[in-house]
CSV table of C-alpha atoms in Angstrom, one decimal:
chain,number,residue,atom,x,y,z
A,137,MET,CA,-63.7,41.0,-64.5
A,138,LYS,CA,-62.5,41.6,-60.1
A,139,SER,CA,-59.8,40.6,-59.9
A,140,ILE,CA,-57.3,37.2,-60.7
A,141,THR,CA,-55.1,35.7,-57.9
A,142,THR,CA,-52.2,33.2,-57.9
A,143,THR,CA,-53.8,30.3,-56.1
A,144,LEU,CA,-50.3,27.5,-55.7
A,145,MET,CA,-52.0,24.2,-54.6
A,146,PHE,CA,-50.0,22.0,-52.4
A,147,VAL,CA,-50.4,18.4,-53.6
A,148,ARG,CA,-48.7,14.5,-53.2
A,149,GLU,CA,-45.2,14.8,-50.5
A,150,GLN,CA,-46.0,19.0,-50.5
A,151,ALA,CA,-49.9,18.8,-49.1
A,152,GLY,CA,-50.1,19.6,-45.2
A,153,LYS,CA,-47.6,21.3,-45.8
A,154,ALA,CA,-48.7,25.1,-47.3
A,155,GLU,CA,-49.1,27.0,-44.0
A,156,GLU,CA,-44.8,26.1,-43.5
A,157,ALA,CA,-44.5,27.1,-47.2
A,158,ILE,CA,-46.4,30.6,-46.6
A,159,LYS,CA,-45.0,31.6,-42.7
A,160,LEU,CA,-41.7,31.4,-45.1
A,161,TYR,CA,-42.7,33.2,-48.4
A,162,THR,CA,-43.7,36.2,-45.8
A,163,SER,CA,-40.7,36.0,-43.1
A,164,VAL,CA,-38.8,36.4,-46.3
A,165,PHE,CA,-40.2,39.2,-48.6
A,166,PRO,CA,-40.9,43.4,-46.8
A,167,ASN,CA,-44.7,44.2,-46.7
A,168,SER,CA,-45.5,40.6,-46.7
A,169,LYS,CA,-48.1,39.0,-44.5
A,170,ILE,CA,-50.9,36.6,-43.7
A,171,ILE,CA,-54.8,37.7,-44.3
A,172,ASP,CA,-56.9,34.7,-43.2
A,173,ILE,CA,-56.6,31.3,-42.8
A,174,GLN,CA,-58.9,28.9,-43.2
A,175,HIS,CA,-58.3,25.3,-42.4
A,176,TYR,CA,-60.8,21.6,-42.2
A,177,GLY,CA,-62.2,20.8,-39.8
A,178,ALA,CA,-63.0,16.7,-38.5
A,179,ASP,CA,-65.5,16.2,-40.4
A,180,GLU,CA,-64.0,17.6,-44.2
A,181,PRO,CA,-62.7,15.7,-46.8
A,182,GLU,CA,-59.6,16.5,-46.5
A,183,PRO,CA,-57.4,15.5,-43.4
A,184,GLU,CA,-58.0,17.7,-40.3
A,185,GLY,CA,-56.2,21.0,-40.1
A,186,SER,CA,-54.7,21.1,-43.5
A,187,VAL,CA,-55.7,24.1,-46.0
A,188,LYS,CA,-58.3,24.7,-47.3
A,189,LEU,CA,-58.0,28.2,-48.3
A,190,ALA,CA,-55.2,31.3,-47.5
A,191,ARG,CA,-55.0,34.9,-48.5
A,192,PHE,CA,-51.6,36.2,-47.9
A,193,THR,CA,-49.0,38.5,-49.7
A,194,ILE,CA,-46.0,39.1,-50.8
A,195,ASN,CA,-44.7,42.1,-50.5
A,196,GLY,CA,-48.5,43.9,-51.0
A,197,VAL,CA,-49.0,41.2,-53.9
A,198,GLU,CA,-52.2,38.8,-52.9
A,199,LEU,CA,-52.3,34.9,-53.2
A,200,MET,CA,-53.5,32.4,-52.0
A,201,ALA,CA,-52.4,28.7,-51.1
A,202,ARG,CA,-54.7,25.5,-50.5
A,203,ASP,CA,-53.2,22.6,-49.3
A,204,SER,CA,-54.9,18.7,-51.6
A,205,HIS,CA,-54.2,14.9,-50.6
A,206,LEU,CA,-56.1,13.9,-53.9
A,207,ASP,CA,-54.3,11.7,-56.1
A,208,HIS,CA,-53.4,15.0,-58.7
A,209,LYS,CA,-51.2,13.8,-61.8
A,210,PHE,CA,-50.1,17.6,-61.9
A,211,SER,CA,-47.8,19.7,-59.2
A,212,PHE,CA,-45.2,22.0,-59.4
A,213,THR,CA,-43.7,23.1,-62.4
A,214,PRO,CA,-41.2,25.8,-63.8
A,215,SER,CA,-43.1,27.0,-66.9
A,216,MET,CA,-45.3,28.5,-64.1
A,217,SER,CA,-42.8,31.3,-61.2
A,218,LEU,CA,-43.1,33.9,-59.1
A,219,HIS,CA,-40.8,36.4,-61.1
A,220,VAL,CA,-39.7,38.7,-57.9
A,221,GLU,CA,-37.2,42.1,-58.8
A,222,CYS,CA,-34.9,43.0,-56.6
A,223,GLU,CA,-33.3,46.2,-55.1
A,224,SER,CA,-30.4,45.8,-53.9
A,225,GLU,CA,-27.6,43.1,-53.7
A,226,SER,CA,-27.8,42.3,-50.3
A,227,GLU,CA,-31.8,41.7,-50.8
A,228,ILE,CA,-31.8,39.0,-54.1
A,229,GLN,CA,-28.1,37.3,-51.9
A,230,ASN,CA,-30.7,36.9,-48.7
A,231,ALA,CA,-33.9,36.1,-50.7
A,232,PHE,CA,-32.4,33.3,-53.3
A,233,THR,CA,-30.1,31.6,-50.3
A,234,THR,CA,-33.1,31.6,-48.1
A,235,LEU,CA,-35.9,30.4,-50.6
A,236,ALA,CA,-32.6,27.6,-52.9
A,237,LYS,CA,-32.3,25.8,-48.9
A,238,GLY,CA,-33.8,22.5,-49.6
A,239,GLY,CA,-34.9,23.4,-53.2
A,240,THR,CA,-33.0,23.4,-56.5
A,241,GLU,CA,-31.5,25.8,-57.7
A,242,LEU,CA,-32.0,25.6,-61.4
A,243,MET,CA,-29.9,29.1,-62.7
A,244,PRO,CA,-26.7,29.7,-59.6
A,245,LEU,CA,-27.1,33.8,-59.5
A,246,ASP,CA,-25.5,34.7,-61.9
A,247,ASN,CA,-24.8,37.4,-64.9
A,248,TYR,CA,-26.7,36.4,-67.4
A,249,GLY,CA,-26.2,38.3,-70.3
A,250,PHE,CA,-29.8,39.5,-70.3
A,251,SER,CA,-29.3,40.5,-66.3
A,252,GLU,CA,-26.5,41.9,-63.6
A,253,LYS,CA,-27.4,39.1,-61.6
A,254,PHE,CA,-30.1,36.8,-62.0
A,255,GLY,CA,-31.1,33.0,-60.5
A,256,TRP,CA,-33.6,30.8,-60.9
A,257,LEU,CA,-34.7,28.1,-58.4
A,258,ASN,CA,-37.5,25.4,-57.1
A,259,ASP,CA,-37.8,26.2,-53.4
A,260,LYS,CA,-38.0,23.2,-50.6
A,261,TYR,CA,-42.1,23.6,-51.4
A,262,GLY,CA,-41.6,22.5,-54.9
A,263,VAL,CA,-43.0,27.0,-55.9
A,264,SER,CA,-40.3,27.8,-58.7
A,265,TRP,CA,-38.2,31.8,-58.4
A,266,GLN,CA,-37.2,33.3,-60.5
A,267,PHE,CA,-35.0,36.3,-58.7
A,268,ASN,CA,-33.7,39.8,-61.2
A,269,LEU,CA,-31.8,42.6,-59.6
A,270,SER,CA,-33.9,45.6,-61.0
A,271,GLU,CA,-31.3,48.1,-63.1
A,272,GLU,CA,-33.5,51.5,-62.7
């Protein structure tokens, strides 16, 4: 086995927003960058300019993303989320606040007993994020 990579597929009302989301994510986290974005052309099965396949990193972890305008019966769900361990109060506050804009806070940043500071949200694209302030 060579590798396992998380792929985000932007469907339904989020179809066509993959590149916008990638730019937001890579701006929020340090050590993040867009590696490559391939777009659909005029004679391909998806709308021209939408993301065929993108590769990017968030804090050095590689992910992929794509747009799909097909009539899928699914979208993002909190049962699959990106878990972020933060090293400082300012880091967790900034990342959580930025990604919560236009989204839904599932668990606002707070002390839930299992963590001094934890928060869970769905961003405006529907991608689910868990943030934890590391105790180490």
